[in-house]
Structures are given as structure tokens and as C-alpha cells.
mmCIF file of C-alpha atoms and ligand atoms in Angstrom:
data_model
loop_
_atom_site.group_PDB
_atom_site.id
_atom_site.type_symbol
_atom_site.label_atom_id
_atom_site.label_comp_id
_atom_site.label_asym_id
_atom_site.label_seq_id
_atom_site.Cartn_x
_atom_site.Cartn_y
_atom_site.Cartn_z
ATOM 1 C CA MET A 1 0.020 -0.098 0.028
ATOM 2 C CA GLN A 2 2.657 2.524 1.068
ATOM 3 C CA LYS A 3 4.675 1.401 -2.122
ATOM 4 C CA ASN A 4 2.020 2.943 -4.551
ATOM 5 C CA PHE A 5 0.711 5.807 -2.469
ATOM 6 C CA SER A 6 3.655 7.111 -0.548
ATOM 7 C CA GLU A 7 2.836 10.629 -1.922
ATOM 8 C CA TYR A 8 -0.190 12.711 -1.358
ATOM 9 C CA LYS A 9 -2.434 12.597 -4.525
ATOM 10 C CA PRO A 10 -5.616 14.483 -3.849
ATOM 11 C CA SER A 11 -7.787 12.773 -5.914
ATOM 12 C CA ARG A 12 -11.231 11.648 -4.886
ATOM 13 C CA ARG A 13 -11.351 8.638 -7.393
ATOM 14 C CA ILE A 14 -8.196 7.109 -5.889
ATOM 15 C CA LEU A 15 -9.464 7.475 -2.351
ATOM 16 C CA ALA A 16 -12.895 6.021 -3.364
ATOM 17 C CA LYS A 17 -10.759 2.988 -4.875
ATOM 18 C CA PHE A 18 -8.975 2.526 -1.686
ATOM 19 C CA SER A 19 -12.134 2.845 0.419
ATOM 20 C CA THR A 20 -14.120 0.274 -1.398
ATOM 21 C CA GLY A 21 -11.637 -2.222 -2.855
ATOM 22 C CA LYS A 22 -9.918 -5.061 -1.072
ATOM 23 C CA PHE A 23 -10.319 -3.423 2.077
ATOM 24 C CA ASN A 24 -13.645 -4.985 3.033
ATOM 25 C CA PHE A 25 -13.314 -3.776 6.757
ATOM 26 C CA VAL A 26 -14.021 -0.183 5.636
ATOM 27 C CA LYS A 27 -17.458 0.764 4.113
ATOM 28 C CA ARG A 28 -17.540 2.845 1.021
ATOM 29 C CA ALA A 29 -16.260 6.271 2.086
ATOM 30 C CA LYS A 30 -18.734 9.093 1.797
ATOM 31 C CA ILE A 31 -16.863 12.103 1.927
ATOM 32 C CA PRO A 32 -19.002 14.934 3.275
ATOM 33 C CA LEU A 33 -17.538 18.417 3.192
ATOM 34 C CA LEU A 34 -17.826 19.509 6.819
ATOM 35 C CA GLY A 35 -17.271 22.792 8.534
ATOM 36 C CA LYS A 36 -13.674 24.057 8.016
ATOM 37 C CA ILE A 37 -12.520 23.594 11.450
ATOM 38 C CA GLY A 38 -10.906 20.106 12.829
ATOM 39 C CA ILE A 39 -9.576 19.369 16.005
ATOM 40 C CA ILE A 40 -6.714 16.952 17.166
ATOM 41 C CA GLY A 41 -6.583 16.019 20.915
ATOM 42 C CA GLY A 42 -4.120 13.893 22.942
ATOM 43 C CA GLY A 43 -4.270 12.109 26.314
ATOM 44 C CA SER A 44 -6.234 14.667 28.030
ATOM 45 C CA LEU A 45 -9.273 14.545 25.560
ATOM 46 C CA ALA A 46 -10.009 10.935 26.070
ATOM 47 C CA ASN A 47 -13.201 10.504 28.203
ATOM 48 C CA LEU A 48 -14.505 13.917 27.537
ATOM 49 C CA THR A 49 -18.217 14.275 27.952
ATOM 50 C CA ILE A 50 -18.634 15.651 24.593
ATOM 51 C CA LEU A 51 -17.155 12.566 23.087
ATOM 52 C CA LYS A 52 -19.568 10.304 24.766
ATOM 53 C CA LYS A 53 -22.505 11.343 22.586
ATOM 54 C CA ALA A 54 -20.501 11.854 19.389
ATOM 55 C CA LYS A 55 -20.501 9.375 16.627
ATOM 56 C CA LEU A 56 -16.984 7.691 15.880
ATOM 57 C CA LYS A 57 -16.506 7.168 12.213
ATOM 58 C CA ASN A 58 -13.406 5.414 10.470
ATOM 59 C CA ILE A 59 -11.934 6.126 7.029
ATOM 60 C CA LEU A 60 -9.383 4.279 5.085
ATOM 61 C CA THR A 61 -6.769 6.689 3.497
ATOM 62 C CA PRO A 62 -3.781 5.890 1.491
ATOM 63 C CA TYR A 63 -1.801 5.733 4.750
ATOM 64 C CA GLY A 64 -3.830 3.428 6.465
ATOM 65 C CA LYS A 65 -7.039 3.574 8.715
ATOM 66 C CA ALA A 66 -7.999 6.711 10.671
ATOM 67 C CA PHE A 67 -10.817 7.293 13.331
ATOM 68 C CA TYR A 68 -12.595 10.592 13.795
ATOM 69 C CA TYR A 69 -15.530 11.793 15.892
ATOM 70 C CA LEU A 70 -18.115 14.112 14.473
ATOM 71 C CA ILE A 71 -19.318 17.014 16.847
ATOM 72 C CA LYS A 72 -21.376 19.609 15.466
ATOM 73 C CA LYS A 73 -20.325 18.418 12.003
ATOM 74 C CA LYS A 74 -16.712 19.318 13.004
ATOM 75 C CA PRO A 75 -14.417 16.225 12.994
ATOM 76 C CA LEU A 76 -12.289 15.610 15.966
ATOM 77 C CA ILE A 77 -9.338 12.987 15.936
ATOM 78 C CA LEU A 78 -7.755 11.665 19.203
ATOM 79 C CA ARG A 79 -4.202 10.975 17.984
ATOM 80 C CA HIS A 80 -3.530 8.304 20.597
ATOM 81 C CA GLY A 81 -6.777 6.366 19.142
ATOM 82 C CA PRO A 82 -10.438 5.935 20.250
ATOM 83 C CA LYS A 83 -9.004 3.772 23.114
ATOM 84 C CA GLY A 84 -6.030 5.895 24.068
ATOM 85 C CA ASP A 85 -3.630 3.076 23.303
ATOM 86 C CA ILE A 86 -1.590 4.335 20.452
ATOM 87 C CA PRO A 87 1.899 5.688 21.890
ATOM 88 C CA PRO A 88 3.485 8.755 20.266
ATOM 89 C CA HIS A 89 5.890 6.929 18.088
ATOM 90 C CA LYS A 90 3.105 4.717 16.650
ATOM 91 C CA ILE A 91 0.620 7.584 15.877
ATOM 92 C CA ASN A 92 -0.262 7.313 11.923
ATOM 93 C CA TYR A 93 0.169 11.163 11.577
ATOM 94 C CA ARG A 94 -0.206 11.224 7.853
ATOM 95 C CA ALA A 95 -3.383 9.277 7.869
ATOM 96 C CA ASN A 96 -4.945 11.833 10.398
ATOM 97 C CA ILE A 97 -3.800 14.947 8.651
ATOM 98 C CA PHE A 98 -4.928 13.381 5.426
ATOM 99 C CA THR A 99 -8.374 12.473 6.794
ATOM 100 C CA LEU A 100 -9.058 16.045 7.842
ATOM 101 C CA LYS A 101 -7.983 17.174 4.543
ATOM 102 C CA LYS A 102 -10.356 15.007 2.839
ATOM 103 C CA LEU A 103 -13.098 16.112 5.145
ATOM 104 C CA GLY A 104 -12.722 19.606 3.993
ATOM 105 C CA VAL A 105 -11.083 21.024 7.029
ATOM 106 C CA LYS A 106 -8.969 24.071 6.484
ATOM 107 C CA PHE A 107 -8.045 25.103 10.063
ATOM 108 C CA ILE A 108 -6.734 22.737 12.808
ATOM 109 C CA PHE A 109 -6.883 23.398 16.304
ATOM 110 C CA SER A 110 -4.608 20.771 18.266
ATOM 111 C CA PHE A 111 -4.230 19.992 21.801
ATOM 112 C CA ASN A 112 -0.853 18.734 23.107
ATOM 113 C CA SER A 113 0.556 17.713 26.546
ATOM 114 C CA VAL A 114 4.025 19.215 27.222
ATOM 115 C CA GLY A 115 6.658 19.436 29.789
ATOM 116 C CA SER A 116 8.044 22.744 30.930
ATOM 117 C CA LEU A 117 11.549 23.822 30.162
ATOM 118 C CA LYS A 118 11.153 26.916 32.072
ATOM 119 C CA LYS A 119 10.731 27.206 35.704
ATOM 120 C CA GLY A 120 8.085 30.249 35.252
ATOM 121 C CA ILE A 121 5.910 28.019 33.137
ATOM 122 C CA LYS A 122 4.343 25.724 35.773
ATOM 123 C CA PRO A 123 2.399 22.384 35.363
ATOM 124 C CA GLY A 124 -1.224 23.316 35.114
ATOM 125 C CA ASN A 125 -0.377 26.383 32.841
ATOM 126 C CA ILE A 126 -1.499 26.725 29.235
ATOM 127 C CA LEU A 127 0.939 27.944 26.438
ATOM 128 C CA ILE A 128 0.132 28.704 22.865
ATOM 129 C CA PRO A 129 3.160 28.017 20.756
ATOM 130 C CA THR A 130 4.505 30.523 18.109
ATOM 131 C CA ASP A 131 6.985 28.022 16.452
ATOM 132 C CA TYR A 132 8.459 24.651 16.891
ATOM 133 C CA ILE A 133 11.917 22.823 16.487
ATOM 134 C CA ASP A 134 11.709 19.093 14.942
ATOM 135 C CA PHE A 135 14.842 17.375 13.724
ATOM 136 C CA ASP A 136 12.752 14.320 12.647
ATOM 137 C CA THR A 137 10.228 15.435 10.466
ATOM 138 C CA LEU A 138 7.453 13.355 8.756
ATOM 139 C CA THR A 139 6.504 14.344 5.084
ATOM 140 C CA PHE A 140 3.654 13.474 2.750
ATOM 141 C CA TYR A 141 6.300 13.969 -0.066
ATOM 142 C CA GLU A 142 8.957 11.102 0.314
ATOM 143 C CA LYS A 143 9.812 10.907 -3.358
ATOM 144 C CA ASN A 144 9.123 14.295 -5.029
ATOM 145 C CA PRO A 145 10.063 16.753 -2.040
ATOM 146 C CA LYS A 146 8.019 19.579 -1.589
ATOM 147 C CA PHE A 147 9.762 22.516 0.138
ATOM 148 C CA ILE A 148 7.632 24.013 2.479
ATOM 149 C CA THR A 149 8.351 26.730 4.844
ATOM 150 C CA PRO A 150 6.457 25.620 7.965
ATOM 151 C CA GLN A 151 4.785 27.742 10.533
ATOM 152 C CA ILE A 152 2.081 27.907 13.134
ATOM 153 C CA SER A 153 -0.782 29.734 12.007
ATOM 154 C CA GLU A 154 -1.092 33.275 13.494
ATOM 155 C CA LYS A 155 -4.664 33.597 12.451
ATOM 156 C CA LEU A 156 -5.700 30.540 14.605
ATOM 157 C CA ARG A 157 -3.332 31.570 17.462
ATOM 158 C CA LYS A 158 -5.445 34.714 17.650
ATOM 159 C CA VAL A 159 -8.815 32.735 17.555
ATOM 160 C CA ILE A 160 -7.298 30.668 20.438
ATOM 161 C CA ILE A 161 -6.045 33.557 22.531
ATOM 162 C CA LYS A 162 -9.639 35.267 22.196
ATOM 163 C CA ILE A 163 -11.297 32.007 23.502
ATOM 164 C CA LEU A 164 -8.808 31.727 26.360
ATOM 165 C CA GLU A 165 -9.315 35.547 27.285
ATOM 166 C CA LYS A 166 -13.215 34.832 27.203
ATOM 167 C CA LEU A 167 -12.852 32.020 29.475
ATOM 168 C CA ASN A 168 -10.775 33.766 31.899
ATOM 169 C CA LEU A 169 -7.867 31.425 31.608
ATOM 170 C CA LYS A 170 -4.387 32.384 32.610
ATOM 171 C CA PHE A 171 -1.949 31.169 29.761
ATOM 172 C CA PHE A 172 1.244 32.109 27.884
ATOM 173 C CA LYS A 173 0.699 33.876 24.639
ATOM 174 C CA LYS A 174 4.069 32.512 23.019
ATOM 175 C CA GLY A 175 6.689 30.125 23.215
ATOM 176 C CA VAL A 176 8.666 27.452 21.139
ATOM 177 C CA TYR A 177 7.711 23.874 21.235
ATOM 178 C CA PHE A 178 10.627 21.254 21.030
ATOM 179 C CA ASN A 179 9.437 17.775 19.566
ATOM 180 C CA THR A 180 11.253 14.893 20.601
ATOM 181 C CA LYS A 181 10.568 11.529 19.083
ATOM 182 C CA GLY A 182 9.297 9.281 22.215
ATOM 183 C CA PRO A 183 8.070 7.298 23.527
ATOM 184 C CA ARG A 184 10.644 7.643 26.140
ATOM 185 C CA LEU A 185 10.847 10.855 28.162
ATOM 186 C CA GLU A 186 14.246 13.003 27.697
ATOM 187 C CA THR A 187 17.343 12.592 29.667
ATOM 188 C CA LYS A 188 18.448 15.293 31.922
ATOM 189 C CA THR A 189 21.353 16.389 29.524
ATOM 190 C CA GLU A 190 18.925 16.553 26.608
ATOM 191 C CA ILE A 191 16.753 18.839 28.484
ATOM 192 C CA SER A 192 19.679 21.065 29.651
ATOM 193 C CA LEU A 193 20.622 21.546 26.106
ATOM 194 C CA ILE A 194 17.116 22.103 24.625
ATOM 195 C CA LYS A 195 16.010 24.515 27.251
ATOM 196 C CA ASN A 196 18.299 27.059 25.748
ATOM 197 C CA PHE A 197 16.215 27.179 22.526
ATOM 198 C CA ALA A 198 12.630 26.153 23.503
ATOM 199 C CA ASP A 199 10.121 26.803 26.212
ATOM 200 C CA VAL A 200 8.018 23.369 26.174
ATOM 201 C CA VAL A 201 8.794 19.931 25.046
ATOM 202 C CA GLY A 202 6.385 17.404 23.643
ATOM 203 C CA MET A 203 6.341 14.335 21.156
ATOM 204 C CA THR A 204 3.432 15.160 18.714
ATOM 205 C CA MET A 205 2.555 18.956 17.940
ATOM 206 C CA ALA A 206 5.389 19.595 15.345
ATOM 207 C CA LYS A 207 4.865 16.384 13.301
ATOM 208 C CA GLU A 208 1.248 17.482 12.800
ATOM 209 C CA ALA A 209 2.025 21.172 12.041
ATOM 210 C CA THR A 210 4.420 20.227 9.373
ATOM 211 C CA LEU A 211 2.204 17.707 7.583
ATOM 212 C CA ALA A 212 -0.778 20.072 7.854
ATOM 213 C CA ASN A 213 1.389 22.933 6.285
ATOM 214 C CA GLU A 214 2.374 20.403 3.508
ATOM 215 C CA LEU A 215 -1.342 20.000 2.558
ATOM 216 C CA GLY A 216 -1.928 23.732 2.941
ATOM 217 C CA LEU A 217 -3.937 23.575 6.193
ATOM 218 C CA GLU A 218 -3.510 26.108 8.942
ATOM 219 C CA TYR A 219 -2.611 24.676 12.430
ATOM 220 C CA ALA A 220 -2.254 26.041 15.882
ATOM 221 C CA SER A 221 -1.970 24.335 19.195
ATOM 222 C CA VAL A 222 -3.124 24.728 22.796
ATOM 223 C CA CYS A 223 -0.380 23.241 24.957
ATOM 224 C CA SER A 224 -1.296 21.901 28.322
ATOM 225 C CA VAL A 225 1.793 22.010 30.573
ATOM 226 C CA ASP A 226 1.563 18.846 32.466
ATOM 227 C CA ASN A 227 5.078 18.643 34.191
ATOM 228 C CA TYR A 228 8.422 20.234 34.536
ATOM 229 C CA ALA A 229 10.825 18.502 32.077
ATOM 230 C CA HIS A 230 13.243 15.888 33.451
ATOM 231 C CA GLY A 231 15.817 17.471 35.677
ATOM 232 C CA LEU A 232 14.306 20.998 35.725
ATOM 233 C CA ILE A 233 13.382 20.495 39.281
ATOM 234 C CA LYS A 234 14.786 18.117 41.983
ATOM 235 C CA LYS A 235 11.558 15.882 42.207
ATOM 236 C CA PRO A 236 12.007 12.798 40.039
ATOM 237 C CA LEU A 237 9.758 13.114 36.762
ATOM 238 C CA SER A 238 7.084 10.258 36.619
ATOM 239 C CA ILE A 239 4.520 9.446 33.825
ATOM 240 C CA LYS A 240 2.055 9.075 36.894
ATOM 241 C CA ASP A 241 2.582 12.829 37.629
ATOM 242 C CA ILE A 242 2.206 13.711 33.970
ATOM 243 C CA ARG A 243 -1.099 11.745 33.824
ATOM 244 C CA GLU A 244 -2.506 13.469 37.116
ATOM 245 C CA ASN A 245 -1.643 16.881 35.764
ATOM 246 C CA GLN A 246 -3.492 16.082 32.469
ATOM 247 C CA ASN A 247 -6.746 15.217 34.362
ATOM 248 C CA LYS A 248 -6.323 18.579 36.208
ATOM 249 C CA ASN A 249 -6.209 20.360 33.098
ATOM 250 C CA LYS A 250 -9.071 18.537 31.591
ATOM 251 C CA LYS A 251 -11.918 20.656 32.378
ATOM 252 C CA ASN A 252 -10.097 23.780 30.909
ATOM 253 C CA ILE A 253 -9.422 21.816 27.742
ATOM 254 C CA GLU A 254 -13.138 20.706 27.433
ATOM 255 C CA ASN A 255 -14.296 24.357 27.882
ATOM 256 C CA ILE A 256 -11.736 25.427 25.349
ATOM 257 C CA ILE A 257 -13.012 22.678 22.773
ATOM 258 C CA GLU A 258 -16.743 23.763 23.492
ATOM 259 C CA GLU A 259 -15.805 27.191 22.496
ATOM 260 C CA ILE A 260 -13.971 26.054 19.276
ATOM 261 C CA LEU A 261 -16.977 23.971 18.342
ATOM 262 C CA ARG A 262 -19.146 27.057 18.380
ATOM 263 C CA THR A 263 -16.485 29.096 16.342
ATOM 264 C CA GLU A 264 -17.069 29.858 12.567
ATOM 265 C CA ILE A 265 -13.939 31.274 10.627
HETATM 266 N N1 LIG B 1 8.527 15.240 27.488
HETATM 267 C C1 LIG B 1 8.090 14.828 26.424
HETATM 268 N N2 LIG B 1 6.780 14.930 26.107
HETATM 269 C C2 LIG B 1 5.800 15.235 27.096
HETATM 270 C C3 LIG B 1 6.423 15.741 28.407
HETATM 271 C C4 LIG B 1 7.750 15.701 28.461
HETATM 272 O O1 LIG B 1 8.188 16.162 29.850
HETATM 273 N N3 LIG B 1 5.265 16.052 29.121
HETATM 274 C C5 LIG B 1 4.142 15.900 28.242
HETATM 275 N N4 LIG B 1 4.551 15.287 27.307
#
């Protein structure tokens, strides 16, 4: 499959063939053109109340199968899968971004869990990144490179900032996101290196932002700061603490999503 379709070819005919042919586990894909907004969420979105009532759909893309929820005609993808069991290095980023493109999305609002690289940015805070560093980029264009100049959408950042102000949330309006590969956390030495260049560290956002840019989609993120990065404070870092803080930020994230669902761009 990858052999013939390793490049993005935005043709409905090809996708329809893929969705109906040998792959009988996926029904013929109807491709409704939905609202222009799509959402991608991480661990802190699993079990959200709004997802309980939403329809879970699947679609077969040239990159593999993807799942999405439809809420008020806006697609929402849980990058760790509907059961939350896909670790960062196994996420099918290309299938997820391709799905949003096929569904007519133009603007992606993403939610990402991060570790803080600065003592002043505390667990429980929210940060809206302005840029990112990623030395392990994924691409739709393996064979015929497309030389995009990636960026976070300023237009979407402004929408997010307005929503957060409306909700009276405290947040950092800017910052740089450093994307590590995962699934392991970083070493102390890696953190002391990258903290000179970035404000938060995570495993997912930059991959999605680059792929979205390649398909001409605008992308911005709400980062939930769920821990201090390894070695930044004396207390040892544990995944349990990260999960606990993700849960603490959940209500805020849910409120932000509800506002995004009411937004038209
Ligand atoms: N490192 C990488 N990814 C993360 C972290 C971290 O400290 N916290 C949440 N996601």
C-alpha cells in the first residue's frame, strides 16, 4: 500500500477506490464536506463528556485507517486512538492529517500535552506556541520533495487567544515547542541542551503542524503544561505525575473545545 501511495495525491477517485476495494473492513467512504474546523486532541481529551455522545467514524486513507468523531459537523481526532492506546511513535500522523484534509478541514486546532523547560511555566499552565523545533520531520512527499516553510498559523493563534481570554484562563501567549521522538522521556542532559532554545517539550505537535502545512492547512495548538521536564526541578519525573496533571487540566481543555466548536472562521 505504502509503495504505490507514498505521496499525497488529492484525487477522490483514488481514495474511493481505496475505500471500497480489497479492504472490506471499511465501508465505501462518503466524503462529506464538513465545517472548515478540525480538532486533534491527545491524552487529556479521552473520556471527555462531549465525546460520549459523538459518533465515531472510520476512514481508510492511502496511509492506513483513521478514526474521527463528528461533533456539530466538525471532525475531532484523538491522536492516541479512540481507546488511547497508540503511543506517540506509533501515531499514524499522515493518515490523521490526510483525513482532515479529505473532510474539507482548512483550520486545525490541536491540543498537546507538554513538559515545561522554564521554571516560570508551571504544570497546570497553558501555552500557545508560536514556533517549533523538530529534527525528525515526517512528510507526505517522500519521492518528490515539496520544500515548504512551516509555520504555526497566526490567525488561529489569535482565535485561541480570544477564546482563552473569554474563559478567563491564564496562559502564555507565545513560546517555542521542541518535538522529541518518544515514547521515552528525555534525559537530563537533553533537557539542559534544549531548554536554551525552547520553552516546552512534547512528542507530537511539530509532526502534525508540518504535515498540515504540506497539505495547505492552517494549524495552531493549545499546549497543556503537565510537568516540569526531566531534571528541571529536584523531584523525579514520573509518567504518573504527568497523567495526574493532564486530568487536572481536563476541564479547561473541555471548555476550550466547546468554544472552538461554536466558532466559525
Ligand atoms: N517530555 C516529552 N513529552 C511530554 C512531556 C515531557 O516532559 N510532558 C508531556 N509530554
